[in-house]
Coordinates of C-alpha atoms in Angstrom, one line a residue:
X11 CA 156.3 168.3 195.1
X12 CA 154.4 167.5 198.3
X13 CA 156.8 164.6 199.1
X14 CA 159.7 167.0 198.6
X15 CA 158.2 169.7 200.9
X16 CA 157.4 167.2 203.5
X17 CA 160.9 165.7 203.4
X18 CA 162.5 169.0 204.2
X19 CA 159.9 170.1 206.8
X20 CA 160.9 167.2 209.0
X21 CA 164.1 168.7 210.3
X22 CA 165.0 167.4 213.7
X23 CA 162.4 164.6 213.6
X24 CA 164.8 161.9 212.5
X25 CA 166.1 159.1 214.7
X26 CA 168.9 160.1 217.0
X27 CA 169.8 156.6 218.0
X28 CA 173.6 156.3 218.3
X29 CA 174.1 160.0 218.1
X30 CA 176.2 162.1 220.5
X31 CA 174.2 164.4 222.8
X32 CA 175.1 168.0 221.9
X33 CA 174.5 170.9 224.3
X34 CA 175.0 174.7 224.1
X35 CA 178.1 176.1 225.8
X36 CA 178.5 179.3 227.8
X37 CA 178.8 181.5 224.7
X38 CA 175.2 180.8 223.9
X39 CA 173.9 182.0 227.3
X40 CA 172.7 185.4 228.3
X41 CA 174.8 187.5 230.8
X42 CA 174.2 190.6 232.7
X43 CA 176.4 193.4 231.5
X44 CA 176.7 192.2 227.9
X45 CA 175.1 194.7 225.6
X46 CA 171.9 193.3 224.1
X47 CA 170.9 193.8 220.4
X48 CA 167.4 194.2 219.2
X49 CA 165.4 192.0 216.8
X50 CA 162.5 193.4 214.7
X51 CA 160.2 191.4 212.4
X52 CA 159.0 192.5 208.9
X53 CA 157.4 191.0 205.9
X54 CA 158.4 191.3 202.2
X55 CA 156.7 190.8 198.8
X56 CA 159.3 189.9 196.2
X57 CA 159.4 190.8 192.5
X58 CA 162.3 188.4 191.7
X59 CA 160.2 185.6 193.2
X60 CA 156.9 187.0 192.0
X61 CA 153.7 186.6 194.0
X62 CA 155.5 185.5 197.1
X63 CA 155.5 186.9 200.6
X64 CA 157.9 186.1 203.4
X65 CA 158.8 187.2 206.9
X66 CA 162.2 188.4 207.8
X67 CA 163.9 189.6 210.9
X68 CA 166.7 192.2 211.5
X69 CA 169.1 192.0 214.4
X70 CA 170.9 195.3 215.3
X71 CA 173.7 195.1 217.9
X72 CA 173.8 197.5 220.7
X73 CA 177.2 198.8 219.5
X74 CA 175.8 199.9 216.2
X75 CA 175.6 203.7 216.0
X76 CA 175.7 204.4 212.2
X77 CA 179.1 206.1 212.4
X78 CA 180.7 203.5 210.2
X79 CA 179.3 200.6 208.0
X80 CA 178.4 197.5 209.9
X81 CA 179.2 194.0 208.8
X82 CA 176.3 191.9 207.5
X83 CA 175.4 188.3 208.1
X84 CA 172.4 186.7 206.3
X85 CA 170.6 183.5 207.4
X86 CA 168.2 181.5 205.4
X87 CA 165.3 179.8 207.3
X88 CA 165.7 182.9 209.4
X89 CA 163.0 181.8 211.9
X90 CA 165.2 178.9 213.0
X91 CA 168.3 181.0 213.6
X92 CA 166.6 184.0 215.3
X93 CA 164.7 181.8 217.8
X94 CA 166.0 182.5 221.3
X95 CA 164.7 179.1 222.4
X96 CA 165.9 177.2 219.3
X97 CA 169.0 175.3 218.4
X98 CA 171.0 178.4 217.3
X99 CA 170.0 181.4 219.4
X100 CA 171.9 183.6 217.1
X101 CA 171.0 187.0 218.6
X102 CA 172.5 185.9 222.0
X103 CA 175.6 184.5 220.4
X104 CA 176.1 187.7 218.4
X105 CA 175.7 189.7 221.6
X106 CA 178.4 187.7 223.3
X107 CA 180.9 187.5 220.4
X108 CA 180.6 191.2 219.4
X109 CA 181.2 192.2 223.0
X110 CA 184.3 189.9 223.1
X111 CA 185.6 191.5 219.9
X112 CA 185.4 188.1 218.2
X113 CA 183.0 189.5 215.6
X114 CA 182.8 192.9 214.1
X115 CA 179.7 195.0 214.8
X116 CA 177.3 192.9 212.6
X117 CA 173.7 193.4 211.5
X118 CA 171.9 190.1 211.2
X119 CA 169.3 189.6 208.4
X120 CA 167.2 186.5 209.0
X121 CA 165.0 185.6 206.0
X122 CA 162.3 183.0 205.6
X123 CA 161.7 181.3 202.3
X124 CA 158.8 182.7 200.3
X125 CA 155.2 181.4 200.1
X126 CA 152.9 181.7 197.1
X127 CA 150.2 184.2 197.9
X128 CA 147.7 182.2 195.9
X129 CA 148.4 179.0 198.0
X130 CA 146.7 178.5 201.3
X131 CA 148.9 179.8 204.1
X132 CA 150.8 177.3 206.3
X133 CA 151.5 177.5 210.0
X134 CA 155.1 176.2 209.8
X135 CA 157.8 178.2 207.9
X136 CA 159.3 174.8 206.9
X137 CA 156.2 174.1 204.8
X138 CA 156.1 177.2 202.6
X139 CA 155.7 176.7 198.9
X140 CA 158.9 178.3 197.6
X141 CA 161.5 176.9 199.9
X142 CA 163.1 174.2 197.6
X143 CA 162.5 176.4 194.5
X144 CA 164.5 179.3 196.0
X145 CA 167.1 177.3 198.0
X146 CA 168.0 174.2 196.0
X147 CA 168.3 176.0 192.7
X148 CA 171.9 176.1 191.5
X149 CA 171.9 179.5 190.0
X150 CA 172.5 183.1 191.1
X151 CA 168.9 184.0 191.3
X152 CA 168.6 183.9 195.1
X153 CA 171.8 186.0 195.3
X154 CA 170.1 188.5 192.9
X155 CA 167.1 188.6 195.3
X156 CA 169.4 189.5 198.1
X157 CA 171.4 192.1 196.2
X158 CA 168.5 193.8 194.4
X159 CA 165.8 193.6 197.0
X160 CA 166.7 192.7 200.6
X161 CA 170.1 194.4 201.1
X162 CA 168.9 197.7 199.4
X163 CA 165.8 197.6 201.7
X164 CA 168.1 197.1 204.7
X165 CA 170.4 200.0 203.6
X166 CA 167.5 202.4 203.8
X167 CA 167.8 202.2 207.5
X168 CA 171.4 201.1 208.2
X169 CA 174.9 201.7 207.0
X170 CA 176.0 198.3 205.6
X171 CA 179.6 197.5 204.4
X172 CA 180.1 196.8 200.7
X173 CA 183.3 194.9 201.4
X174 CA 182.6 191.2 200.7
X175 CA 184.9 190.2 203.6
X176 CA 182.4 192.0 205.9
X177 CA 179.6 189.9 204.6
X178 CA 178.6 186.4 205.6
X179 CA 175.7 184.1 204.6
X180 CA 174.6 180.9 206.1
X181 CA 171.9 178.3 206.4
X182 CA 170.9 174.8 207.2
X183 CA 170.0 171.9 204.9
X184 CA 168.7 173.5 201.6
X185 CA 169.4 176.9 203.2
X186 CA 173.0 176.0 203.4
X187 CA 173.4 175.2 199.7
X188 CA 171.4 178.4 199.0
X189 CA 174.0 180.3 201.0
X190 CA 176.9 178.6 199.1
X191 CA 175.1 179.4 195.7
X192 CA 174.8 183.1 196.7
X193 CA 178.6 183.3 197.3
X194 CA 179.5 181.0 194.4
X195 CA 177.7 183.2 191.8
X196 CA 178.4 186.5 193.6
X197 CA 181.9 186.1 195.3
X198 CA 182.4 189.8 194.8
X199 CA 179.5 190.4 197.3
X200 CA 179.7 187.5 199.7
X201 CA 183.0 186.2 201.1
X202 CA 182.0 184.0 204.1
X203 CA 179.7 181.0 204.0
X204 CA 178.3 179.0 207.0
X205 CA 176.9 175.6 205.9
X206 CA 175.0 173.5 208.4
X207 CA 174.3 169.9 207.1
X208 CA 174.0 171.3 203.6
X209 CA 171.8 169.7 201.0
X210 CA 174.6 169.2 198.4
X211 CA 172.5 166.4 196.9
X212 CA 170.6 165.8 193.7
X213 CA 167.4 167.8 194.5
X214 CA 167.9 170.5 191.9
X215 CA 171.5 169.9 190.9
X216 CA 173.4 170.5 194.1
X217 CA 175.4 167.3 193.6
X218 CA 177.2 169.1 190.8
X219 CA 179.0 171.5 193.1
X220 CA 182.0 169.3 193.9
X221 CA 183.0 168.9 190.2
X222 CA 182.2 172.6 189.6
X223 CA 184.6 173.6 192.4
X224 CA 187.3 171.3 191.0
X225 CA 187.0 172.5 187.4
X226 CA 186.7 176.2 188.0
X227 CA 189.3 178.7 189.2
X228 CA 189.3 179.2 192.9
X229 CA 186.9 181.9 194.1
X230 CA 187.5 184.2 197.1
X231 CA 185.1 182.3 199.4
X232 CA 185.8 181.3 203.0
X233 CA 183.5 178.4 204.1
X234 CA 182.7 176.7 207.4
X235 CA 180.9 173.4 207.0
X236 CA 179.3 171.1 209.6
X237 CA 177.6 167.7 209.1
X238 CA 177.0 164.5 210.9
X239 CA 177.3 160.8 210.1
X240 CA 173.6 160.4 210.9
X241 CA 172.4 162.8 208.2
X242 CA 169.9 161.9 205.5
X243 CA 170.2 159.0 203.1
X244 CA 167.3 158.9 200.6
X245 CA 166.4 159.0 196.9
X246 CA 168.2 162.4 196.4
X247 CA 171.5 161.1 197.8
X248 CA 173.5 160.6 201.0
X249 CA 174.0 164.0 202.7
X250 CA 177.0 162.9 204.7
X251 CA 178.8 161.6 201.6
X252 CA 177.8 164.7 199.7
X253 CA 179.3 167.0 202.3
X254 CA 182.5 164.9 202.3
X255 CA 182.6 165.4 198.5
X256 CA 182.3 169.1 199.0
X257 CA 185.1 169.1 201.6
X258 CA 187.3 167.1 199.3
X259 CA 186.7 169.5 196.4
X260 CA 187.4 172.5 198.6
X261 CA 190.6 171.0 199.8
X262 CA 191.7 170.1 196.3
X263 CA 191.3 173.7 195.1
X264 CA 192.9 175.0 198.3
X265 CA 189.9 177.0 199.5
X266 CA 190.0 178.6 203.0
X267 CA 187.6 176.1 204.6
X268 CA 186.9 174.2 207.8
X269 CA 184.8 171.1 208.1
X270 CA 183.6 169.9 211.5
X271 CA 182.2 166.4 211.6
X272 CA 179.8 165.0 214.2
X273 CA 177.5 162.1 214.7
X274 CA 174.3 164.1 214.5
X275 CA 171.4 163.8 212.1
X276 CA 169.5 166.3 209.9
X277 CA 169.0 168.8 212.7
X278 CA 170.6 171.7 214.4
X279 CA 171.8 170.1 217.6
X280 CA 175.4 169.7 216.7
X281 CA 175.6 172.9 214.5
X282 CA 174.0 174.9 217.2
X283 CA 176.4 173.7 219.9
X284 CA 179.4 174.8 217.8
X285 CA 177.9 178.0 216.4
X286 CA 180.0 180.4 218.5
X287 CA 183.3 178.6 217.4
X288 CA 182.0 178.6 213.8
X289 CA 181.4 182.3 213.8
X290 CA 184.7 183.1 215.5
X291 CA 186.6 181.2 212.8
X292 CA 184.6 182.8 210.0
X293 CA 185.1 186.4 211.2
X294 CA 188.7 185.9 212.4
X295 CA 190.2 187.7 209.4
X296 CA 188.4 191.0 210.0
X297 CA 188.8 191.4 213.8
X298 CA 191.9 192.4 215.8
X299 CA 194.5 189.7 216.4
X300 CA 194.4 189.6 220.3
X301 CA 195.8 187.3 223.0
X302 CA 193.7 184.1 223.0
X303 CA 191.8 183.1 226.1
X304 CA 193.2 179.8 227.4
X305 CA 196.0 178.3 229.5
X306 CA 199.7 179.1 229.2
X307 CA 201.9 176.5 230.8
X308 CA 205.0 176.9 233.0
X309 CA 208.2 176.1 231.2
X310 CA 209.9 172.8 231.9
X311 CA 213.4 174.4 231.9
X312 CA 214.5 177.2 234.2
X313 CA 215.0 179.8 231.5
X314 CA 213.4 183.2 231.1
X315 CA 210.2 182.5 229.1
X316 CA 207.5 184.6 227.5
X317 CA 204.2 183.0 228.4
X318 CA 201.8 185.5 227.0
X319 CA 202.4 188.2 224.4
X320 CA 200.1 190.4 222.3
X321 CA 197.2 192.9 222.2
X322 CA 194.2 192.7 224.5
X323 CA 190.9 194.7 224.5
X324 CA 192.5 197.4 226.7
X325 CA 196.3 197.0 226.2
X326 CA 198.0 197.7 222.9
X327 CA 200.8 195.5 224.1
X328 CA 201.1 193.0 227.0
X329 CA 203.9 190.6 227.8
X330 CA 203.7 188.1 230.7
X331 CA 207.0 186.3 231.5
X332 CA 208.6 184.0 234.0
X333 CA 212.1 185.1 235.0
X334 CA 214.9 183.5 237.1
X335 CA 217.6 185.1 239.3
X336 CA 220.5 183.2 240.8
X337 CA 223.0 184.2 243.4
X338 CA 222.9 187.9 244.3
X339 CA 221.9 189.2 240.9
X340 CA 219.8 192.3 240.4
X341 CA 217.1 193.3 238.0
X342 CA 216.3 197.0 237.3
X343 CA 212.9 198.0 236.0
X344 CA 212.3 201.4 234.5
X345 CA 210.2 202.7 231.6
X346 CA 208.4 205.9 231.1
X347 CA 205.7 204.4 228.8
X348 CA 205.0 201.0 230.4
X349 CA 203.7 199.7 233.7
X350 CA 204.9 196.6 235.4
X351 CA 203.4 193.9 237.7
X352 CA 205.9 191.7 239.5
X353 CA 204.8 188.5 241.4
X354 CA 207.3 186.5 243.3
X355 CA 207.0 182.8 242.7
X356 CA 210.0 181.3 244.7
X357 CA 212.7 182.7 246.9
X358 CA 213.4 185.9 248.8
X359 CA 214.1 189.2 247.1
X360 CA 214.9 192.7 248.2
X361 CA 212.4 194.9 246.3
X362 CA 213.1 198.6 246.0
X363 CA 210.8 201.2 244.4
X364 CA 211.8 204.9 244.3
X365 CA 214.3 204.3 247.2
X366 CA 211.9 202.4 249.5
X367 CA 213.0 198.8 250.1
X368 CA 211.4 195.7 251.5
X369 CA 212.4 192.0 251.6
X370 CA 209.5 189.9 250.3
X371 CA 208.9 186.2 249.4
X372 CA 206.5 184.0 247.4
X373 CA 203.2 185.4 246.4
X374 CA 204.3 189.0 247.2
X375 CA 204.0 191.6 244.5
X376 CA 205.4 194.9 243.3
X377 CA 203.5 197.3 241.0
X378 CA 205.7 199.8 239.2
X379 CA 204.2 202.8 237.5
X380 CA 205.6 204.5 234.4
X381 CA 208.6 206.6 235.2
X382 CA 209.3 205.0 238.6
X383 CA 212.5 203.0 239.1
X384 CA 212.4 199.6 240.7
X385 CA 215.2 197.0 241.6
X386 CA 214.8 193.3 242.4
X387 CA 217.8 191.8 244.2
X388 CA 218.0 188.1 244.9
X389 CA 218.5 187.1 248.5
X390 CA 218.1 183.4 247.9
X391 CA 220.1 180.9 245.9
X392 CA 217.3 180.7 243.4
X393 CA 214.6 183.2 242.7
X394 CA 211.8 183.1 240.2
X395 CA 209.2 185.7 239.5
X396 CA 206.5 186.6 237.0
X397 CA 206.5 190.0 235.3
X398 CA 203.6 191.5 233.4
X399 CA 204.6 194.5 231.2
X400 CA 201.9 196.5 229.5
X401 CA 200.8 199.7 227.9
X402 CA 197.2 200.9 227.5
X403 CA 195.4 201.9 224.4
X404 CA 194.1 205.0 226.2
X405 CA 196.6 207.8 227.0
X406 CA 198.7 207.3 230.1
X407 CA 197.3 209.2 233.1
X408 CA 200.2 209.7 235.5
X409 CA 198.2 211.9 237.9
X410 CA 195.7 209.1 238.3
X411 CA 198.4 206.6 239.0
X412 CA 200.2 208.8 241.6
X413 CA 197.1 208.8 243.8
X414 CA 198.3 205.5 245.3
X415 CA 201.7 205.3 243.5
X416 CA 203.9 202.3 243.0
X417 CA 203.6 199.7 245.7
X418 CA 205.3 196.6 247.3
X419 CA 202.9 194.2 249.1
X420 CA 204.2 191.3 251.3
X421 CA 202.0 188.2 251.1
X422 CA 202.6 187.5 254.8
X423 CA 201.1 190.9 255.8
X424 CA 197.9 190.4 253.8
X425 CA 194.9 189.3 255.8
X426 CA 193.2 186.0 255.0
X427 CA 189.4 186.1 255.1
X428 CA 187.8 182.6 255.2
X429 CA 184.4 181.9 253.7
X430 CA 182.3 178.8 253.0
X431 CA 184.1 178.1 249.7
X432 CA 187.6 178.6 251.0
X433 CA 188.9 182.1 251.5
X434 CA 190.4 185.2 249.9
X435 CA 193.3 187.7 250.4
X436 CA 192.5 191.1 248.9
X437 CA 195.6 192.8 247.5
X438 CA 194.2 196.0 246.0
X439 CA 191.3 197.6 244.1
X440 CA 192.6 200.8 242.6
X441 CA 193.5 203.0 239.6
X442 CA 196.9 203.2 237.9
X443 CA 198.4 205.2 235.1
X444 CA 197.4 202.6 232.6
X445 CA 194.2 201.3 234.2
X446 CA 191.1 203.1 235.5
X447 CA 190.3 199.8 237.2
X448 CA 192.8 197.3 238.5
X449 CA 191.9 194.6 241.1
X450 CA 193.9 191.7 242.5
X451 CA 193.3 189.0 245.1
X452 CA 194.4 185.5 246.0
X453 CA 191.7 182.8 246.3
X454 CA 191.7 179.6 248.3
X455 CA 189.1 177.2 246.8
X456 CA 187.9 174.1 248.6
X457 CA 188.4 170.7 247.0
X458 CA 186.1 169.5 244.3
X459 CA 184.0 172.6 243.9
X460 CA 183.4 175.3 241.3
X461 CA 184.1 179.0 242.2
X462 CA 180.9 180.0 240.5
X463 CA 178.9 179.4 237.3
X464 CA 180.2 180.9 234.1
X465 CA 180.0 184.7 234.3
X466 CA 181.4 187.6 232.4
X467 CA 182.9 191.1 233.0
X468 CA 184.3 193.8 230.9
X469 CA 187.7 193.5 232.5
X470 CA 190.3 191.0 231.1
X471 CA 191.6 188.7 233.8
X472 CA 194.6 186.5 234.6
X473 CA 194.4 183.5 236.9
X474 CA 197.8 182.5 238.1
X475 CA 198.0 179.0 239.8
X476 CA 199.9 178.9 243.1
X477 CA 199.0 175.3 244.1
X478 CA 196.7 172.5 243.2
X479 CA 195.1 171.5 239.9
X480 CA 192.1 173.2 238.3
X481 CA 189.8 173.1 235.3
X482 CA 188.5 176.3 233.8
X483 CA 185.6 176.8 231.4
X484 CA 186.5 179.7 229.1
X485 CA 183.9 180.4 226.4
X486 CA 182.9 177.0 225.1
X487 CA 186.2 175.3 225.9
X488 CA 187.7 173.5 228.9
X489 CA 191.3 174.0 230.0
X490 CA 193.3 172.5 232.9
X491 CA 196.2 174.1 234.8
X492 CA 198.6 173.2 237.6
X493 CA 200.8 175.2 239.9
X494 CA 202.8 177.8 237.9
X495 CA 200.4 177.8 234.9
X496 CA 198.5 180.9 233.8
X497 CA 194.9 181.2 232.6
X498 CA 194.0 184.3 230.5
X499 CA 190.3 185.3 230.0
X500 CA 189.7 188.1 227.6
X501 CA 187.1 190.8 228.1
X502 CA 183.5 189.6 228.3
X503 CA 184.3 185.9 227.8
X504 CA 182.3 183.6 230.1
X505 CA 184.5 181.7 232.5
X506 CA 184.4 179.6 235.7
X507 CA 187.1 177.6 237.6
X508 CA 186.8 174.3 239.3
X509 CA 189.2 172.7 241.8
X510 CA 190.0 169.2 240.6
X511 CA 191.6 168.0 243.8
X512 CA 190.4 167.1 247.3
X513 CA 192.5 169.7 249.1
X514 CA 192.3 173.5 248.7
X515 CA 193.8 175.0 245.6
X516 CA 195.2 178.5 245.6
X517 CA 195.5 181.1 242.8
X518 CA 196.0 184.8 242.0
X519 CA 193.1 186.5 240.2
X520 CA 193.7 189.9 238.8
X521 CA 191.7 191.9 236.3
X522 CA 191.8 195.3 234.6
X523 CA 190.3 197.7 232.1

């Protein structure tokens, strides 16, 4: 037994020779303005696992107010996941993803394995007496412990959803197979499983799960799995091969699953680096389907094209298109329930709003409020323009919009203010009928530099490339765009842009809420 305990207490101490270096991305960082949850520590003496005591931690998001049941996510080896300086930093990741709308309002329950009260206490939670007994056991006993002891205790203080799709459970190593066992034996209670380098090996029968999955009817379980080629290989089995067997069995029975392979060992470096993406995938079926942050490329053919379409945090509908006018054609814009932003890409047009006309060219804009009539008339052989059409989730406020009204702004008349990183043209910072906050500017960014380090704001934002080539960090992903392409960054998603060229790049940046 001592050999077994020692084996699983040495997480992260294995050789990392030949392994990829994994680092946290922006979604694991703390940002000013993102609501912060609270973490409280408790202890628990179990009756299902008699004569044991354990610590556990409860994370409560800032958005929780008790008005409706919260989602629940349970982590085994809770001390590892709740640690703000550790591989996972779950409270910070939860803060960010909940603020982004990528997770529901979720209470986190971080539970350590139990320790026999008659055994001398140990300093490291990895060395407690009951870890393998509770975690590696292929029965529903640990699930019973959660359902009869821990969740009822949590419900004394918080409203927790009983919907299995609003419950997730995860862990690492033996804690991962423990999480799977809880869902396997109680699928009516736990729908989502997060498995980090799971111990699906012959410790207490975990190697039987692949054939069990194959031979039984498919259960309503959604599972995200991670493992690395450098995982354990010892007398209990080969962890990497065991996880591949699990993946194969899940695929055979057509489970909703995702497996991310790496080169890491039996530690949380890889799994911690992809934790935000893992959670986004797990919870994707219970959050609104919104426009994805990323890059939307300019079409190869000169045909009217929808680049972006869908819901955002503030708009119930948004459509961003590229449009083409030839000859002396006209385009009329009028709608009492939608607002429009028009940005000229190429050519000269005569823009008219409510009878007021102006001839404008590239990088000029027209903002048309609900109920106002606008006309675009081509005055060049070829004209192209972007059009964003949108309606807000909050009621239209026509009075607020009329304070400044619909506008036409000529790029040539907007002052350029140089600074040490390039320069900026400020178009407006105002309110409209749809937006209590709406700001637009054009940035010139010097060659080879970053605009700033990743930052967040509650406003959603569009970056529209005018010239040059850039790379943008959005969340934990990297995107590249050239002139004509469009970046979209959703509300509260960390982002930063870099000029990949030697000359200045130029782009629109406009944001709203």
